[in-house]
Coordinates of C-alpha atoms and ligand atoms in Angstrom, one line a residue:
X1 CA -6.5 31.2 -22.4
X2 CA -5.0 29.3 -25.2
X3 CA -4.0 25.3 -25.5
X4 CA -2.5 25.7 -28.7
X5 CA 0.8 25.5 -29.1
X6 CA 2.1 25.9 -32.8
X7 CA 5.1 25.4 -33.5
X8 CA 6.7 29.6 -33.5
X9 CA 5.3 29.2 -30.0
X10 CA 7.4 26.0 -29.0
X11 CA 10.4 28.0 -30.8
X12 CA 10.0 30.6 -28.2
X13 CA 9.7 28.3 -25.4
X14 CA 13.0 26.3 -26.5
X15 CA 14.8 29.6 -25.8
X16 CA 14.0 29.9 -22.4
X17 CA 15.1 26.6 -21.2
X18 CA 18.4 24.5 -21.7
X19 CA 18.8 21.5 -24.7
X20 CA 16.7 19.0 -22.4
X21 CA 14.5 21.6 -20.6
X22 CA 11.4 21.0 -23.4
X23 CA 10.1 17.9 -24.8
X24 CA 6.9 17.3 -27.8
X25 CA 7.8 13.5 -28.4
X26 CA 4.9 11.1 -28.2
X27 CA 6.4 9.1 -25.0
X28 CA 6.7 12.7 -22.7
X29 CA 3.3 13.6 -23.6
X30 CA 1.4 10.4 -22.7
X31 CA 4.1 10.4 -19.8
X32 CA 3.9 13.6 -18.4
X33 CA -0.4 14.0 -19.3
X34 CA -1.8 12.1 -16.8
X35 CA -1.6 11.3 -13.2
X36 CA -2.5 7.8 -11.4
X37 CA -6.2 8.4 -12.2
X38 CA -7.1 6.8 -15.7
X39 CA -10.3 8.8 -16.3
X40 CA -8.9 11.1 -19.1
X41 CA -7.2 10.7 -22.7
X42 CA -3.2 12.7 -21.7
X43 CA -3.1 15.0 -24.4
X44 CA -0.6 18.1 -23.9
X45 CA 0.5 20.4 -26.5
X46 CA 4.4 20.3 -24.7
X47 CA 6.1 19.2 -21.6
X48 CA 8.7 22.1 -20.2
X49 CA 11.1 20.5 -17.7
X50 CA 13.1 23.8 -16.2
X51 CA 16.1 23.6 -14.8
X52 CA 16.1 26.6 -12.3
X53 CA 13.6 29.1 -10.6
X54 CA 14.5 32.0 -13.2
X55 CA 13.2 29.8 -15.8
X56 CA 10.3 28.9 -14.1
X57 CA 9.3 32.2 -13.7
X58 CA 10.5 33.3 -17.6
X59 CA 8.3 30.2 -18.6
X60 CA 5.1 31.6 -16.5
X61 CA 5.8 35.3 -17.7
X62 CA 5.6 34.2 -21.9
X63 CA 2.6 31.8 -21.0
X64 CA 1.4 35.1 -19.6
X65 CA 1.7 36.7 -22.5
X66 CA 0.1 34.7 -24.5
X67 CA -2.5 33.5 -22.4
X68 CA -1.1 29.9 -22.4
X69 CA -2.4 27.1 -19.9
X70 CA 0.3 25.9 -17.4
X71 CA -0.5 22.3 -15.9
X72 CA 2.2 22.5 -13.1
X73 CA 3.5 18.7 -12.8
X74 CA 5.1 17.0 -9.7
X75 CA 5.4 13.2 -9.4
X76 CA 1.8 12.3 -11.0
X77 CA 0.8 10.3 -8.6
X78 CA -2.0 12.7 -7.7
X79 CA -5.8 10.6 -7.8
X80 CA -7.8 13.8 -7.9
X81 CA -6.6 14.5 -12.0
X82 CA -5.3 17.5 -10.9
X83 CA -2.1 17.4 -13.0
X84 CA -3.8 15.7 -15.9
X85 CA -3.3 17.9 -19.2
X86 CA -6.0 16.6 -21.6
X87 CA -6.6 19.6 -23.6
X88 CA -3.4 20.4 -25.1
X89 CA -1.8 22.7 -22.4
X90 CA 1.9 23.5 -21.4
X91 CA 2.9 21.2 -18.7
X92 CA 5.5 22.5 -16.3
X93 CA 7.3 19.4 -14.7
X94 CA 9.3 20.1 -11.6
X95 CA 11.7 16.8 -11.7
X96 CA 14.8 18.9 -12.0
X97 CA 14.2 21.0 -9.1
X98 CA 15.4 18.4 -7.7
X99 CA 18.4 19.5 -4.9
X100 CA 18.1 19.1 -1.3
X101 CA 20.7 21.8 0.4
X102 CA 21.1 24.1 3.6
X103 CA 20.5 21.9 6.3
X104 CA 20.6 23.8 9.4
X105 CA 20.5 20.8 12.5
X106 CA 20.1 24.5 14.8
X107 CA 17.0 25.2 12.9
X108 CA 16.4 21.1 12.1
X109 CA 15.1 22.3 8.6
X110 CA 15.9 22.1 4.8
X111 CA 16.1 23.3 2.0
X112 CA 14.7 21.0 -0.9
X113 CA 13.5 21.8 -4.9
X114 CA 10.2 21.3 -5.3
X115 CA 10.9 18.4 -7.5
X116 CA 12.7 16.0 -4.4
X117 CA 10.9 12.7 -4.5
X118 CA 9.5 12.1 -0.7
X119 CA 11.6 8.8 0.2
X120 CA 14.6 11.4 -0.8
X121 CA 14.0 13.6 1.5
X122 CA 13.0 10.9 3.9
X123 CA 16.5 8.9 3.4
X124 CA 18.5 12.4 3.8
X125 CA 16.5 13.0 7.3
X126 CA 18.0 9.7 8.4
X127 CA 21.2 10.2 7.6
X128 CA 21.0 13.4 9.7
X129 CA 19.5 10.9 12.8
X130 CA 16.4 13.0 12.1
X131 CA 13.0 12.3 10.6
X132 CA 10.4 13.8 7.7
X133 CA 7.4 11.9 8.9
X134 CA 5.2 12.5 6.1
X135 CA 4.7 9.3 4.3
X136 CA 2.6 7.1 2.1
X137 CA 2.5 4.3 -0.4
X138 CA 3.7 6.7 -3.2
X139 CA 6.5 8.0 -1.7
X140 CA 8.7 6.6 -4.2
X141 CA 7.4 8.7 -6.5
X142 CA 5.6 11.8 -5.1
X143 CA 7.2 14.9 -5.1
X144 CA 7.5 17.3 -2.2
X145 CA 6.1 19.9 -4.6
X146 CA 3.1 17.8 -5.2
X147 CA 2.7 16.8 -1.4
X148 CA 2.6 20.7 -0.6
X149 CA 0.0 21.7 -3.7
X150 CA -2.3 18.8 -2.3
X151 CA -1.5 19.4 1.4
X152 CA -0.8 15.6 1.5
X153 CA -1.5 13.7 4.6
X154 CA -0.8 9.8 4.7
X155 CA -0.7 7.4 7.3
X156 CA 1.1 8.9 10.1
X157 CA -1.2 12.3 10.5
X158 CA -2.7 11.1 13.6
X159 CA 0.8 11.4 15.4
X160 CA 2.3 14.0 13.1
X161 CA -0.1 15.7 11.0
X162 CA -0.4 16.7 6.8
X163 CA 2.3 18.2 4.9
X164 CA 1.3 21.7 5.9
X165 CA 2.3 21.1 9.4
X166 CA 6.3 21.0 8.0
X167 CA 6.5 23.5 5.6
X168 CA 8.2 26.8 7.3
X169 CA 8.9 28.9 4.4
X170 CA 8.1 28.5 0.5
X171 CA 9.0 29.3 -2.4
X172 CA 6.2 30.3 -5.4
X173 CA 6.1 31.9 -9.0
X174 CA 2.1 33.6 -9.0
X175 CA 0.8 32.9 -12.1
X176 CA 1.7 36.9 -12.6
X177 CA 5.3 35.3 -12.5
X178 CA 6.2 37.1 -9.5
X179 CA 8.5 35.1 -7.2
X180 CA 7.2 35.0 -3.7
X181 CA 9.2 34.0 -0.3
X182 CA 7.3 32.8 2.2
X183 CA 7.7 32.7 6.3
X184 CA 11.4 31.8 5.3
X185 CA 11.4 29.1 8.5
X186 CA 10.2 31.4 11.0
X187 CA 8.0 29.6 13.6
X188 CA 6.7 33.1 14.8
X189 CA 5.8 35.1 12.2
X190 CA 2.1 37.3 12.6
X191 CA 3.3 40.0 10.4
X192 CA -0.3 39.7 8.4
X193 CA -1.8 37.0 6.0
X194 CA -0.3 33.4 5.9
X195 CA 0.4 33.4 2.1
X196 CA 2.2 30.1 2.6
X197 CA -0.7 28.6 3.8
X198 CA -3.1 29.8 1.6
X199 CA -0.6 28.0 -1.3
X200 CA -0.3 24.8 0.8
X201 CA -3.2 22.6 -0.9
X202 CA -4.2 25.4 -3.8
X203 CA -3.1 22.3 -6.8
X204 CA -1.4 24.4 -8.9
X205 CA -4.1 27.3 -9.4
X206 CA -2.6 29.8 -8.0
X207 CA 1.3 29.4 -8.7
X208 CA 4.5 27.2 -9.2
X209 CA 6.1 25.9 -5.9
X210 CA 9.6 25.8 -6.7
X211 CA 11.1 25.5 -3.6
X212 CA 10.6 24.3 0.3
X213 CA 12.1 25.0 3.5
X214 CA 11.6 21.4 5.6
X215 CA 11.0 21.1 9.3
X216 CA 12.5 17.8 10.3
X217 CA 12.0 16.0 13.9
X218 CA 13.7 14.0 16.1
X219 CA 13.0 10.3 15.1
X220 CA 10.8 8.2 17.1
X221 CA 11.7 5.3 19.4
X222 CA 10.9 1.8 19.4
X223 CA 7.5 0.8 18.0
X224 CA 5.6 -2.0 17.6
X225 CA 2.9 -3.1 14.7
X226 CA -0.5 -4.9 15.6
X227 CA -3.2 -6.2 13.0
X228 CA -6.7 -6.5 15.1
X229 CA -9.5 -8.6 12.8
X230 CA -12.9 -6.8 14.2
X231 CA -16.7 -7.8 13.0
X232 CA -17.8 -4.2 12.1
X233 CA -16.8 -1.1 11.0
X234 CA -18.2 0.6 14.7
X235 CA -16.4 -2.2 16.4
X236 CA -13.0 -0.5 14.5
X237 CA -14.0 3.3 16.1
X238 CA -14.5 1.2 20.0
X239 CA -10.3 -0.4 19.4
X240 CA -8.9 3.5 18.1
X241 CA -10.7 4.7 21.6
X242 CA -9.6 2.2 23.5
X243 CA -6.2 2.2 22.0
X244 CA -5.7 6.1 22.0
X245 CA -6.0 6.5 25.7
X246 CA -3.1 3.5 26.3
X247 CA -1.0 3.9 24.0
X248 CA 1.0 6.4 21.9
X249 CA -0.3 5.9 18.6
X250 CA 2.0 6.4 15.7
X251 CA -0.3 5.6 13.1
X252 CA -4.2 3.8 12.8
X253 CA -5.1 3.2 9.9
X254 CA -8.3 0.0 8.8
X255 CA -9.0 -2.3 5.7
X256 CA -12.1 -4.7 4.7
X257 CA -11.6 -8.9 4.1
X258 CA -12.0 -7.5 0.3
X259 CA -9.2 -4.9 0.3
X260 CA -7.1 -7.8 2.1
X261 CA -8.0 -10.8 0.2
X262 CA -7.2 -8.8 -3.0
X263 CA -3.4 -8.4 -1.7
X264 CA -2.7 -11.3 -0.4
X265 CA -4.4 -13.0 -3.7
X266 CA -2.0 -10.0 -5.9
X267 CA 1.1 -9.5 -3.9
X268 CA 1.7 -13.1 -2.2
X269 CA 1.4 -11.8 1.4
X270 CA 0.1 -14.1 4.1
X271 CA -2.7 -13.2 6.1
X272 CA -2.2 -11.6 9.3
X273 CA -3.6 -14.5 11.2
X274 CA -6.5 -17.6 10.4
X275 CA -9.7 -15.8 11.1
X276 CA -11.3 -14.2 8.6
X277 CA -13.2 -10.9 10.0
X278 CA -15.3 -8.3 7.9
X279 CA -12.8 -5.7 8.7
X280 CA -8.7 -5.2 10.1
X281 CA -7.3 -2.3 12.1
X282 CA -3.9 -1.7 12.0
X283 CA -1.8 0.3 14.6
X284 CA 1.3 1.1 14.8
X285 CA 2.3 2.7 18.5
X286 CA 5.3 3.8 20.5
X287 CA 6.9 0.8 23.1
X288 CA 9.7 2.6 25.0
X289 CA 9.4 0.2 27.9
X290 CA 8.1 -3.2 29.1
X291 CA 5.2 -0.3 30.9
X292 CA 4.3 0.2 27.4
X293 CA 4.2 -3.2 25.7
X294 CA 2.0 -5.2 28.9
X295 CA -0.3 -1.7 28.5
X296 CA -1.0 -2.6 24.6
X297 CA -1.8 -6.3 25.4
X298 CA -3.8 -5.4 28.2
X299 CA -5.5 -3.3 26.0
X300 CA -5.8 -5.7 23.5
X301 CA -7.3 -8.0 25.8
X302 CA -10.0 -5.9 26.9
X303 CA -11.1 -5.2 23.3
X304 CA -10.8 -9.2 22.8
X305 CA -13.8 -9.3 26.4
X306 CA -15.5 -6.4 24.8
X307 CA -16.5 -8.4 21.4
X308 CA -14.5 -5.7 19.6
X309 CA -11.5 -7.9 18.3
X310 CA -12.0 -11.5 17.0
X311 CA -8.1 -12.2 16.7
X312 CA -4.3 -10.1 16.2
X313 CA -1.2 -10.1 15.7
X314 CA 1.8 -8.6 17.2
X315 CA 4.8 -7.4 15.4
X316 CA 8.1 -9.5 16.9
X317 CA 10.7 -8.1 14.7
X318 CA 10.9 -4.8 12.3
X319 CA 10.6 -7.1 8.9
X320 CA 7.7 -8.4 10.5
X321 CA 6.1 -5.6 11.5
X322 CA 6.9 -4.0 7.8
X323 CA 5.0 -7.1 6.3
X324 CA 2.3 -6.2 8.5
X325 CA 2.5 -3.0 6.8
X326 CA 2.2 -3.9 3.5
X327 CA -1.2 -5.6 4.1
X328 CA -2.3 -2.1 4.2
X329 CA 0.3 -0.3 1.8
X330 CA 0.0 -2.3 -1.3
X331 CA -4.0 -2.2 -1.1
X332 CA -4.3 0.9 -3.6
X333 CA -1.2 0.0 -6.1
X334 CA -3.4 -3.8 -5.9
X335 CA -6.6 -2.5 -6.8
X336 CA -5.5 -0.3 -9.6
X337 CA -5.8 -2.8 -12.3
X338 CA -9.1 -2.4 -12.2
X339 CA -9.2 1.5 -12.1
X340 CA -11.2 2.0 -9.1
X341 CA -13.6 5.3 -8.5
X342 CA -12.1 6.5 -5.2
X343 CA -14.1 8.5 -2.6
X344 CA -11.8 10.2 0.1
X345 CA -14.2 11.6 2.5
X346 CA -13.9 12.6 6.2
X347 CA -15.1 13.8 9.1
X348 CA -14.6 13.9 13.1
X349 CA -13.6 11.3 14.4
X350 CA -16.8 11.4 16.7
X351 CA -18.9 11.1 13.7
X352 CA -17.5 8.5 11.6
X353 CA -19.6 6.0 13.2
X354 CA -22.6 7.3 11.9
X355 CA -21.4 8.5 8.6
X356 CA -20.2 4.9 7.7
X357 CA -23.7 3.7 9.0
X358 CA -25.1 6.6 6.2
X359 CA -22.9 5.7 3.7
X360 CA -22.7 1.9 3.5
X361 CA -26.7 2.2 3.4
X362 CA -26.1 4.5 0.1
X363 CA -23.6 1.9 -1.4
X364 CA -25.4 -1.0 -0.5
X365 CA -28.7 0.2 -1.6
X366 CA -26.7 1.5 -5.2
X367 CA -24.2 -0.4 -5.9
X368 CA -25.1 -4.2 -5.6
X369 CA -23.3 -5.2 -8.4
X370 CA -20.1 -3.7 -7.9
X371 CA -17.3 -4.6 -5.5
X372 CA -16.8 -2.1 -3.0
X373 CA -13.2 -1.8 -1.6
X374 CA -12.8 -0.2 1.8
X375 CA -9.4 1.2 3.7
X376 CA -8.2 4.5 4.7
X377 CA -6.7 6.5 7.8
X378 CA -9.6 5.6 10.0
X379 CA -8.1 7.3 12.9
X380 CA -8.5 10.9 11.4
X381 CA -11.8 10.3 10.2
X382 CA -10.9 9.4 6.6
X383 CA -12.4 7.0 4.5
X384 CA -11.2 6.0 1.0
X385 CA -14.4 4.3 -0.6
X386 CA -13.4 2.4 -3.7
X387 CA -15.5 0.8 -6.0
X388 CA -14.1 -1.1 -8.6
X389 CA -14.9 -1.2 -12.5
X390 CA -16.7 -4.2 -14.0
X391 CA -14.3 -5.9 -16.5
X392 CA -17.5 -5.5 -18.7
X393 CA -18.7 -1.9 -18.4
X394 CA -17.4 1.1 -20.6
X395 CA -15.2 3.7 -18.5
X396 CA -17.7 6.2 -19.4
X397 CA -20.5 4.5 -18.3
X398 CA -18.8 3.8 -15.1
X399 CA -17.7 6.9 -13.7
X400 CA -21.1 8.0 -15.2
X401 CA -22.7 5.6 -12.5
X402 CA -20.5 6.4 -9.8
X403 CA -21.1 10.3 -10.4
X404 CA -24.4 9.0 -9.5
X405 CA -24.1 7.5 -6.3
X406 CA -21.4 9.7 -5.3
X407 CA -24.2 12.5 -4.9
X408 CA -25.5 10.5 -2.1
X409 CA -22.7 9.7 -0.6
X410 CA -21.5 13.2 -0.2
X411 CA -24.7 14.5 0.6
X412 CA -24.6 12.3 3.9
X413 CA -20.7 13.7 4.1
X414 CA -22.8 17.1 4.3
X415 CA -25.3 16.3 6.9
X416 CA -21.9 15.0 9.0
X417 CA -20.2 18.7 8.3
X418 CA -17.8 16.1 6.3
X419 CA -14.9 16.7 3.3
X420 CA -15.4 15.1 0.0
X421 CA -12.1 15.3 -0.4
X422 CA -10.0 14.5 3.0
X423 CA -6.3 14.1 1.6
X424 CA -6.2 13.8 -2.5
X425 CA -7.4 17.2 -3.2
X426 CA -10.3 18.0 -6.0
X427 CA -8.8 18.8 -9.0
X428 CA -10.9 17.5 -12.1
X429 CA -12.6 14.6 -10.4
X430 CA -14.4 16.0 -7.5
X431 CA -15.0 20.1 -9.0
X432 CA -18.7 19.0 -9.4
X433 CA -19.0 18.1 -5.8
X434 CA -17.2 21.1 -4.1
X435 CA -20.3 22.6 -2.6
X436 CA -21.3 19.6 -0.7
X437 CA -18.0 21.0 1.4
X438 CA -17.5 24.3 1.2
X439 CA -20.3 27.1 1.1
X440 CA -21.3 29.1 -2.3
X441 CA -19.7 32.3 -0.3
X442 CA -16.7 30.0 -0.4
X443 CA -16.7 29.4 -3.5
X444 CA -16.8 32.6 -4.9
X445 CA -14.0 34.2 -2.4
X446 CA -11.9 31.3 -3.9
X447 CA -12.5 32.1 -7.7
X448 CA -11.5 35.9 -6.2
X449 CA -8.4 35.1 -4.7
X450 CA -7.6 33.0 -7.7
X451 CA -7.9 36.0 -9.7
X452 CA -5.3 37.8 -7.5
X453 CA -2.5 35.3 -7.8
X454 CA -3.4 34.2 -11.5
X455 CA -4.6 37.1 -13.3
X456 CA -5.2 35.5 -16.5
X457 CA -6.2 32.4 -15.6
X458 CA -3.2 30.4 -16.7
X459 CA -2.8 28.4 -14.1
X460 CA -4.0 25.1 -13.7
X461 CA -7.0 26.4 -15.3
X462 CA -10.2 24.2 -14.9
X463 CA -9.1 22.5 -12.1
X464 CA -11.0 22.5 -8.2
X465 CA -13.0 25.3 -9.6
X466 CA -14.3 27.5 -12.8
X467 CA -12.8 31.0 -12.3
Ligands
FAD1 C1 -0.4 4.3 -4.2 C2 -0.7 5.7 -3.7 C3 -1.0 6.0 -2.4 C4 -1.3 7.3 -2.0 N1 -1.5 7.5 -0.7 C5 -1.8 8.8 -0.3 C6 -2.0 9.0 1.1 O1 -2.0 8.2 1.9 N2 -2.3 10.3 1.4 C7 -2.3 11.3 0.5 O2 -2.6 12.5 0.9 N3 -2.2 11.1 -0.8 C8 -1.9 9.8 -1.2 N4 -1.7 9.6 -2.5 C9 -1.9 10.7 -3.5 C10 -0.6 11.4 -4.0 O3 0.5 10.6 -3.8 C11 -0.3 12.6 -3.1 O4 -1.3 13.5 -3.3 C12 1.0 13.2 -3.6 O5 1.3 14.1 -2.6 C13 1.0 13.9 -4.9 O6 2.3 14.3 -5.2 P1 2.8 14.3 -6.7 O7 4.1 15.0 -6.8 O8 2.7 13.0 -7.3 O9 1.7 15.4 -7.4 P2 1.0 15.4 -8.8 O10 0.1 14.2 -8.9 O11 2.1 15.5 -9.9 O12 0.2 16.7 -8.7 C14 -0.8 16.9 -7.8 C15 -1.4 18.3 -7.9 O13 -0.4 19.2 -7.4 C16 -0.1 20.1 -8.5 N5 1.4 20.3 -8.4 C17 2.3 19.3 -8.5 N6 3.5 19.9 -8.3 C18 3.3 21.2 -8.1 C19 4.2 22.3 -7.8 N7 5.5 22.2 -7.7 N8 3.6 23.5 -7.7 C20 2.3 23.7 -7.8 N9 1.4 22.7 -8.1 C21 2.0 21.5 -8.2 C22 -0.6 19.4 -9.8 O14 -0.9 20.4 -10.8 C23 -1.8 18.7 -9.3 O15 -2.9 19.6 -9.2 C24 -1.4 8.3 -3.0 C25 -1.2 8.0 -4.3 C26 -0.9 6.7 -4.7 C27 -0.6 6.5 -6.2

């Protein structure tokens, strides 16, 4: 496979898209050559913005040919560097696929381009009285094309599951260039292999996802926000239990006093409340009733008895409970500026106790000079682990350190029968830890199937694994 692109190449690509469908200037490359991780120098040879599925699949047909790399491209908001393009490949942008069309409120699905920004779909689910429940801080930016090629989960997966749990039919271009159609919104469908599924979280190296048939739901009820301060991280895992068998939870997610005092320091939010604990939970659950609302501060009150909960807050009103919100939401745009290594491990939800007992001995024992920043969707058993670069130290010799440690960390993720890689995907940044999650049999199946869909290794190539 070839990264070159000279310039009789680029001459034949300009014919098989429209006057604004390809782009070499400075600005689109540095643009369109990295994602929200800052690890690597964007350098690729041309930026291809198609403007329909035939050109998609005309574009991965000549790449074909002539064995050229294809980094498909969504919103870049990706933290795994799976839709970096560093060594002069052909990125394939999806941001005109852009169209959302054929509701069917009998089926509640839709149809959307892979390139539909998530708040889009989310605002055109509203306007139908329905709901797209996937959602996270980078909604404004990630694509539902991206979501699906990293299976995306977020903060409402405890009530609604990850992104694969709404796709009902799909749309791909195989790296052969072969268009597939997938399930086409069928809910019962055992007529052999999943394909769909087996695309749902494959980052780009097996095909283009062009298009997306939606699920939507009906939209949930009244809710209400609370922000618990707790003294430990096991005292965190005692409110989810607590809370899980009282309430409906819509969403549990946790922070550390650093994540918080970093945004309200950054973004001008006031704390939750006066006391200061080592670390927040934050729940969001259903309150149809005055039955539910006395059930959560009962609830709360035990946990308050039980040494669990030092002090909360209750959501009055929707603005406050989307403030409350943003105390968790703005933590990872906040702690960008100082380009953090993120770890996004899991595991059951019975064993995160001990895990986070494993790993904050690993940290704590490794990285005493660095400030560790802790958040993540607690109540699935995912943990982002962020450790944040020393104005000081050289990039290199910081991820180089954090490669380190990382090996311990993941090797206690291992004893657990953890993920290194819960919700963000692998793509550049955690390739060298695959096997700490998934067996060398695995493995090798993978790099197989790859071969299948991609024949000549054009897709994505380099990215979760060497095939
Ligand atoms: C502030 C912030 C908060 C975040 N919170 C969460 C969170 O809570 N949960 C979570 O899961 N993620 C989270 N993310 C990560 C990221 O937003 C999600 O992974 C998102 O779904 C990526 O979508 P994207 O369109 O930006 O994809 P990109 O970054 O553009 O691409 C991601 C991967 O998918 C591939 N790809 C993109 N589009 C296509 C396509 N059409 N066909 C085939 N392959 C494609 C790329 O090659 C790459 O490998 C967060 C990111 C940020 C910046």
């Amino acid at each position: 496979v070839t990264s070159l692109l000279p310039a009789a190449r680029l001459d034949e690509l300009a014919c098989l898209v429209d006057e604004r469908g390809l782009r070499t200037d400075a600005d689109a490359l540095e643009q369109f050559g990295r994602d929200w991780t800052r690890a690597h120098t964007p350098a690729p040879g041309a930026v291809v913005l198609p403007a329909s599925i035939e050109e998609v699949q005309a574009i991965v047909r000549w790449a074909r040919e002539h064995r050229v790399a294809i980094v498909p491209s969504g919103g870049r908001s990706g933290l795994s560097a799976g839709a970096v393009a560093c060594a002069g490949e052909l990125v394939l942008a999806l941001d005109r696929l852009n169209t959302i069309s054929d509701f069917n409120a009998t089926d509640r699905t839709v149809r959307c381009g892979a390139g539909v920004i998530t708040a889009q779909l989310q605002a055109f689910a509203e306007e139908q009285g329905l709901f797209y429940p996937v959602d996270f801080a980078s909604s404004g930016s990630s694509q539902i094309g991206g979501n699906i090629a990293t299976n995306a989960g977020g903060i409402k997966v405890i009530r609604y599951g990850m992104t694969r749990d709404w796709v009902a039919g799909l749309k791909v271009v195989t790296g052969a260039g072969e268009l597939l159609d997938l399930n086409r919104g069928l809910i019962k469908n055992n007529a052999g292999y999943d394909l769909r599924h087996l695309m749902i979280g494959s980052e780009g190296t097996l095909g283009i996802i062009v298009e997306a048939l939606i699920t939507l739901q009906a939209p949930p009820g009244a809710r209400a926000v609370m922000v618990l301060g707790t003294p430990d991280m096991a005292a965190v895992m005692e409110v989810l239990a607590a809370f899980r068998d009282r309430v409906t939870l819509e969403a549990f997610e946790f922070f550390s006093e650093e994540a918080l005092a970093k945004v309200v320091e950054h973004q001008g939010l006031p704390r939750p409340f006066e006391t200061q604990s080592a670390y927040y939970a934050l729940l969001e659950f259903d309150t149809p009733d005055e039955e539910a609302q006395a059930a959560a501060l009962a609830c709360f009150e035990h946990c308050v008895e039980a040494g669990w909960v030092e002090d909360g807050v209750l959501s009055q009103s929707l603005q406050q409970a989307q403030a409350l919100w943003r105390l968790r939401e703005d933590i990872s745009e906040t702690i960008s500026r100082w380009t953090p290594y993120k770890n996004d491990i899991s595991t059951t939800v019975s064993r995160v106790p001990a895990l986070l007992a494993e790993v904050e001995e690993v940290v704590s024992a490794n990285y005493p000079d660095f400030e560790i920043i802790w958040f993540g969707h607690i109540g699935d058993g995912n943990v982002h682990l962020n450790v944040l670069k020393p104005e000081a130290m050289a990039m290199d010799e910081f991820q180089r350190r954090c490669g380190e440690v990382s090996e311990g960390v993941f090797d206690a993720v291992a004893r657990h029968g953890g993920s290194i890689s819960a919700e963000h995907g692998v793509g550049l940044l955690k390739k060298p830890y695959l096997r700490y999650s998934r067996s060398a049999a695995e493995i090798a199946l993978m790099a197989q199937i790859k071969r299948v869909f991609d024949p000549d290794g054009i897709m994505n190539p380099g990215k979760l694994l060497d095939a």
